[in-house]
PDB file of C-alpha atoms in Angstrom:
ATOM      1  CA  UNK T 147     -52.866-119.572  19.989  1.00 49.00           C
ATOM      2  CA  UNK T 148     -55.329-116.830  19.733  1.00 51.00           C
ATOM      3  CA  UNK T 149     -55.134-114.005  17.335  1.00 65.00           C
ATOM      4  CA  UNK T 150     -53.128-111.021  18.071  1.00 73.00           C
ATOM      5  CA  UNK T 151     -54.134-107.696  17.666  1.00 82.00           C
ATOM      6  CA  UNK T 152     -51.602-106.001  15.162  1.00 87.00           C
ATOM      7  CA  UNK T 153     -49.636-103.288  16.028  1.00 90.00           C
ATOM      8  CA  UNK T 154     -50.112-100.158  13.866  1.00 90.00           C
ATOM      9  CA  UNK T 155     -46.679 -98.317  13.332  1.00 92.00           C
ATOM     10  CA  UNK T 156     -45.854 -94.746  12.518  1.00 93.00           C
ATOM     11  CA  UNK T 157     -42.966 -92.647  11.124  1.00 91.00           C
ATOM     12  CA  UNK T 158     -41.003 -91.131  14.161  1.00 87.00           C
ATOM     13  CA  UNK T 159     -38.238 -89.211  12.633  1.00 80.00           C
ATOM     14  CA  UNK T 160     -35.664 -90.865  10.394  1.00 81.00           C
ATOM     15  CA  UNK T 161     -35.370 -94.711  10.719  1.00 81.00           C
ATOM     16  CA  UNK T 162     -37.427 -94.782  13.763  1.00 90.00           C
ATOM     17  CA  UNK T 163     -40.927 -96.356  13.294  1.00 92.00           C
ATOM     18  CA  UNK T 164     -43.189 -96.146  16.855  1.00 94.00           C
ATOM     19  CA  UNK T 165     -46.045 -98.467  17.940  1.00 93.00           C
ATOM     20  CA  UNK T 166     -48.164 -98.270  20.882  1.00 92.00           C
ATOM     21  CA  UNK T 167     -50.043-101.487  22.329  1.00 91.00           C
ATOM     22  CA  UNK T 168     -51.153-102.987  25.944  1.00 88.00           C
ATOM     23  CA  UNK T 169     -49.458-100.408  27.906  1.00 89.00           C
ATOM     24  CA  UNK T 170     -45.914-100.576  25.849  1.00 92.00           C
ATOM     25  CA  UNK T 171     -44.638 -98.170  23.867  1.00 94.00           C
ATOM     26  CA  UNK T 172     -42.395 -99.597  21.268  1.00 94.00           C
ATOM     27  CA  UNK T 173     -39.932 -97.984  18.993  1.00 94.00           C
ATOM     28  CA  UNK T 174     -37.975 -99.991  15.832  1.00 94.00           C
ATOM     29  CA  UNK T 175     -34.735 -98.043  15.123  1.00 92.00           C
ATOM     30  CA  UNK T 176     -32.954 -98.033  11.792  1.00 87.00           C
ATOM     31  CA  UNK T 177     -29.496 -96.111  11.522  1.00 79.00           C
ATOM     32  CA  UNK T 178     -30.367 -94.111   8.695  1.00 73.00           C
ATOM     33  CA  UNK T 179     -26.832 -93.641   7.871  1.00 74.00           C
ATOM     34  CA  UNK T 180     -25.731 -97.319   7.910  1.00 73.00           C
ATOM     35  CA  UNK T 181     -29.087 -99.698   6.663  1.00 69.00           C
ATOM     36  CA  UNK T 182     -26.924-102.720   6.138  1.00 75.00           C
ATOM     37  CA  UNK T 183     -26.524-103.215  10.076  1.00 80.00           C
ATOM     38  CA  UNK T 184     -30.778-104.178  10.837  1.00 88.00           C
ATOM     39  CA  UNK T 185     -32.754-102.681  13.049  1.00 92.00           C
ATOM     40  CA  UNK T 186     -33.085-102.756  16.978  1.00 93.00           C
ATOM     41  CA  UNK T 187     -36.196-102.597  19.173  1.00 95.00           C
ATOM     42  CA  UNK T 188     -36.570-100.547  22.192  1.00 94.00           C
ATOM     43  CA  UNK T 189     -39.827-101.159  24.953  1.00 94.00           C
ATOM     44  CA  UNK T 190     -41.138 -99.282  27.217  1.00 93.00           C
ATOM     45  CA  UNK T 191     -44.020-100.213  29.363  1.00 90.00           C
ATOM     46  CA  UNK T 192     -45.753 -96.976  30.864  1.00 91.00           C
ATOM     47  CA  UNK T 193     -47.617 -99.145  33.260  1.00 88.00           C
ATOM     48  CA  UNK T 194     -44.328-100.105  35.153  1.00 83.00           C
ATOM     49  CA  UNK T 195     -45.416-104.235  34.901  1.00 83.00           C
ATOM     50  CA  UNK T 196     -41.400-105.641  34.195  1.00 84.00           C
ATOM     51  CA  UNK T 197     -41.982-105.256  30.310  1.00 87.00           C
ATOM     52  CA  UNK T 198     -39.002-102.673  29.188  1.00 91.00           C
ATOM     53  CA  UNK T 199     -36.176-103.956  27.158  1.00 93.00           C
ATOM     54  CA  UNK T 200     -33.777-102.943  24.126  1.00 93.00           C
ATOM     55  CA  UNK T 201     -32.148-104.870  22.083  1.00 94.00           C
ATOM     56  CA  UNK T 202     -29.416-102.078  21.023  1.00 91.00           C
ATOM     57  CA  UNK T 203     -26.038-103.847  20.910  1.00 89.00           C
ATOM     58  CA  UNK T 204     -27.118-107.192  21.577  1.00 93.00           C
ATOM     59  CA  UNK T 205     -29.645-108.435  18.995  1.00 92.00           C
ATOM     60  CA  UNK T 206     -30.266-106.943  15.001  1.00 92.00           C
ATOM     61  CA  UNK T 207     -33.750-107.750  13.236  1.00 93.00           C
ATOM     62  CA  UNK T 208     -34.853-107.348   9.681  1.00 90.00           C
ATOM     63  CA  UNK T 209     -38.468-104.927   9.804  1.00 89.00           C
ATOM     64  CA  UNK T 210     -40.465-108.687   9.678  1.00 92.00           C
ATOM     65  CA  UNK T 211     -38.818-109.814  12.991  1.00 93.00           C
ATOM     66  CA  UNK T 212     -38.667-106.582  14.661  1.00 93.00           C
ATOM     67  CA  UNK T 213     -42.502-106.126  14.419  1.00 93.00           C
ATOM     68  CA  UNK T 214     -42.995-110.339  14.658  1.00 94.00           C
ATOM     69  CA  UNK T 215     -40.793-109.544  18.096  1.00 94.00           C
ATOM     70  CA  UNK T 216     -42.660-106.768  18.976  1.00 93.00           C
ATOM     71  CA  UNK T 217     -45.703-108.620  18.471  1.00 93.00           C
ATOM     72  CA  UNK T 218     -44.320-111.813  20.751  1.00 92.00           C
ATOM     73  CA  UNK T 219     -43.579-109.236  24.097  1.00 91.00           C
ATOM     74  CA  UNK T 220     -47.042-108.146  23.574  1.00 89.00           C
ATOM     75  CA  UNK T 221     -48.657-111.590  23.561  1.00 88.00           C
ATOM     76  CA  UNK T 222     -46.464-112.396  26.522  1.00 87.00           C
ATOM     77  CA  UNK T 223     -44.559-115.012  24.233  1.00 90.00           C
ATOM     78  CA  UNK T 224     -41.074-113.924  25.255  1.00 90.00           C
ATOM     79  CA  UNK T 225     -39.800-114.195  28.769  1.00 91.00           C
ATOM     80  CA  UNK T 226     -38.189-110.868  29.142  1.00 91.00           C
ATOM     81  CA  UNK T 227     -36.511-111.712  32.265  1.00 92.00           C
ATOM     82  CA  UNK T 228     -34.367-114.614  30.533  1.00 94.00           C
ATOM     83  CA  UNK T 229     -33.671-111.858  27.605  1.00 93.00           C
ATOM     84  CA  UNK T 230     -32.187-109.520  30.135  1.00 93.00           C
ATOM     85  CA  UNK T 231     -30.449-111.972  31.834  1.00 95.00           C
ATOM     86  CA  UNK T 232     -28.709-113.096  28.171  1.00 95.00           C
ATOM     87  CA  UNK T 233     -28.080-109.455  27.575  1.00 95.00           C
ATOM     88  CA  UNK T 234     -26.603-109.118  31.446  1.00 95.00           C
ATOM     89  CA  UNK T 235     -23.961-111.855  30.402  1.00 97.00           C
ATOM     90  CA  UNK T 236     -23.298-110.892  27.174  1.00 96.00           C
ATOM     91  CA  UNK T 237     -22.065-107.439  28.562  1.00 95.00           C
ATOM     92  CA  UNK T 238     -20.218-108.963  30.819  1.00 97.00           C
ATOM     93  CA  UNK T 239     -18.502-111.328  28.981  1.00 97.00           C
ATOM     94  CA  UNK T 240     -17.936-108.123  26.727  1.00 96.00           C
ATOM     95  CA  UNK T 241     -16.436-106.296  29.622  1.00 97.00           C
ATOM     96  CA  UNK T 242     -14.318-108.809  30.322  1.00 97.00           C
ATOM     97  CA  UNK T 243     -13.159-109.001  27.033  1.00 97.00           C
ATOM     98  CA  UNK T 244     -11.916-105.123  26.955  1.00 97.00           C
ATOM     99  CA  UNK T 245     -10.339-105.607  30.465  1.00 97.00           C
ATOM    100  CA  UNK T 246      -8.221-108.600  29.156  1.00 97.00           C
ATOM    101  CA  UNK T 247      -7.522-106.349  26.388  1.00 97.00           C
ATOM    102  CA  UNK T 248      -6.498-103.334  28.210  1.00 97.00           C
ATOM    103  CA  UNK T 249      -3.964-105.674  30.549  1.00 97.00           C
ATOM    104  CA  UNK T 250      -2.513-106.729  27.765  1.00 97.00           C
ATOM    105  CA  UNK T 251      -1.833-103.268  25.976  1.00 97.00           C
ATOM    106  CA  UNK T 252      -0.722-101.895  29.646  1.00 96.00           C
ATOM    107  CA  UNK T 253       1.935-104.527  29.756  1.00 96.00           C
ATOM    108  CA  UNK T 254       3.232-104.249  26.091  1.00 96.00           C
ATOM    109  CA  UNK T 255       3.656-100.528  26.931  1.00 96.00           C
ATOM    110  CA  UNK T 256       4.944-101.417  30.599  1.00 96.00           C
ATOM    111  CA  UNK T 257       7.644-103.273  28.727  1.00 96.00           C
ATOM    112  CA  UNK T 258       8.704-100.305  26.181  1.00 96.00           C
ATOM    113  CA  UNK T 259       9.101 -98.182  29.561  1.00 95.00           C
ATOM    114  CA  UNK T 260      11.332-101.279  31.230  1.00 95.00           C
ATOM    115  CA  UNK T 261      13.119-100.958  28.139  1.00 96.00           C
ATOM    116  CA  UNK T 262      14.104 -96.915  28.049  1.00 94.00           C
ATOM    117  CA  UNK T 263      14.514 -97.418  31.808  1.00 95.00           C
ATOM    118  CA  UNK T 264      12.000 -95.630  32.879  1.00 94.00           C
ATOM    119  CA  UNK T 265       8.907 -95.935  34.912  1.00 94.00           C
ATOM    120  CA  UNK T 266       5.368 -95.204  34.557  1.00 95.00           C
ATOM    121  CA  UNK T 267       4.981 -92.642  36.933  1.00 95.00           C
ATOM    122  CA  UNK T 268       8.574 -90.949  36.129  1.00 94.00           C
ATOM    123  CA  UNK T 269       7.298 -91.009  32.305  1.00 95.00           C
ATOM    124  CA  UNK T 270       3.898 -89.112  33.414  1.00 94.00           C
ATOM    125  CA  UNK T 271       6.223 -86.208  35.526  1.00 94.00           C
ATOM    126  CA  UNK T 272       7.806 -85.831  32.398  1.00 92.00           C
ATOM    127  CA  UNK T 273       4.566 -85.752  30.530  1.00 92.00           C
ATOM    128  CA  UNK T 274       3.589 -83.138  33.151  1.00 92.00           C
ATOM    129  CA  UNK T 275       7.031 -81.101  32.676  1.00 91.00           C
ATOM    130  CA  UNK T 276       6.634 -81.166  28.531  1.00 89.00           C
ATOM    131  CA  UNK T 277       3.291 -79.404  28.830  1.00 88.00           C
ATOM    132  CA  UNK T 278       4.225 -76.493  30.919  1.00 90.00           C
ATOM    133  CA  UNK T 279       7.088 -76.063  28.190  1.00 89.00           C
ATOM    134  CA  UNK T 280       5.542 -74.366  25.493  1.00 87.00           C
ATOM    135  CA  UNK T 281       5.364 -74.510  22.606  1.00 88.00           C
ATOM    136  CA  UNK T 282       8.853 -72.488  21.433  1.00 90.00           C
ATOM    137  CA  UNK T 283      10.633 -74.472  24.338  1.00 89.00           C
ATOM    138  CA  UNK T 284       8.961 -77.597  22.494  1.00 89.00           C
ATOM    139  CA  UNK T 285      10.625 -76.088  18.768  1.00 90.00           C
ATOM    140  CA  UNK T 286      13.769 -75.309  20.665  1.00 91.00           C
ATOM    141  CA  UNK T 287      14.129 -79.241  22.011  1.00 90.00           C
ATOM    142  CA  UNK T 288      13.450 -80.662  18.678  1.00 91.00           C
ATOM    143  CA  UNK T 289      15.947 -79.089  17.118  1.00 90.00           C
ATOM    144  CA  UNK T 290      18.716 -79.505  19.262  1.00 90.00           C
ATOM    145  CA  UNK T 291      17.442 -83.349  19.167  1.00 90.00           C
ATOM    146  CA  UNK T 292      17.840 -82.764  15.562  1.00 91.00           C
ATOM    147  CA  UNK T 293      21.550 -81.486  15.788  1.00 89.00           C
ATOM    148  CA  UNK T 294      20.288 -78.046  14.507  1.00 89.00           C
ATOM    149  CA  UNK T 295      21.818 -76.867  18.418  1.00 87.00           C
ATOM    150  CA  UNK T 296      19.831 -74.211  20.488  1.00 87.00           C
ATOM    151  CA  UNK T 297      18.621 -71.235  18.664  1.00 85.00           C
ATOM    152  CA  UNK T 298      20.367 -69.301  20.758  1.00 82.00           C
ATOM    153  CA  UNK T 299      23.628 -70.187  19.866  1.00 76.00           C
ATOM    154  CA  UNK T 300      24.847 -72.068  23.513  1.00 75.00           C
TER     155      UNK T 300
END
């Protein structure tokens, strides 16, 4: 393998180091708040050549791999396509994930409504009805749900 020119990296803010090489602008991110969770890398090739990627919510590096991975796009050692195709599926599977998840908090809370006998749309009229009451009509309704009776004495 033939030697690789280092990247030199500067301070950009707080937890944010910036490097410049071959056309590619990269940028190693740090949450300054929350150390313990690594550091991603961000690319972005100026000369428009397929090299831009970021590695924000899929992959964390300590400041060694970030720059060795840095170094490795730069030298052409990592096919960028296959990362973006991992990253494509793991969103996906990720999406999927929350849309199983949603279905399945929908029908819990379908089946509260089936319960009180209501329906979904009936439940958001009444929704709609309770916030064009106000807010003493609101104090009025609790306590007569209360047994307090209405404040007006009927």
């Amino acid at each position: 393998m033939a030697k690789r020119k280092e990247i030199k990296w500067r301070r950009e803010g707080r937890g944010t180091m910036t490097g410049r090489q071959d056309g590619i602008i990269f940028r190693i991110f740090r949450p300054w708040d929350a150390p313990e969770q690594g550091h991603t890398v961000s690319c972005h090739d100026t000369r428009g050549t397929g090299r831009t990627i970021s590695t924000a919510g899929h992959r964390t590096f300590t400041w060694e791999e970030a720059v060795e991975f840095c170094q490795a796009i730069v030298a052409g050692e990592i096919n960028l396509e296959d990362l973006r195709a991992e990253f494509a599926a793991e969103d996906a599977k990720r999406e999927r994930r929350a849309i199983q998840q949603a279905v399945a908090e929908a029908k819990e809370f379908r089946g509260h409504l089936e319960a009180a006998g209501i329906s979904y749309n009936t439940l958001l009229e009444l929704e709609a009805l309770r916030a064009n009451l106000g807010s003493l009509g609101h104090n009025a309704l609790l306590g007569f749900e209360r047994g307090e009776g209405w404040p007006d004495g009927t």
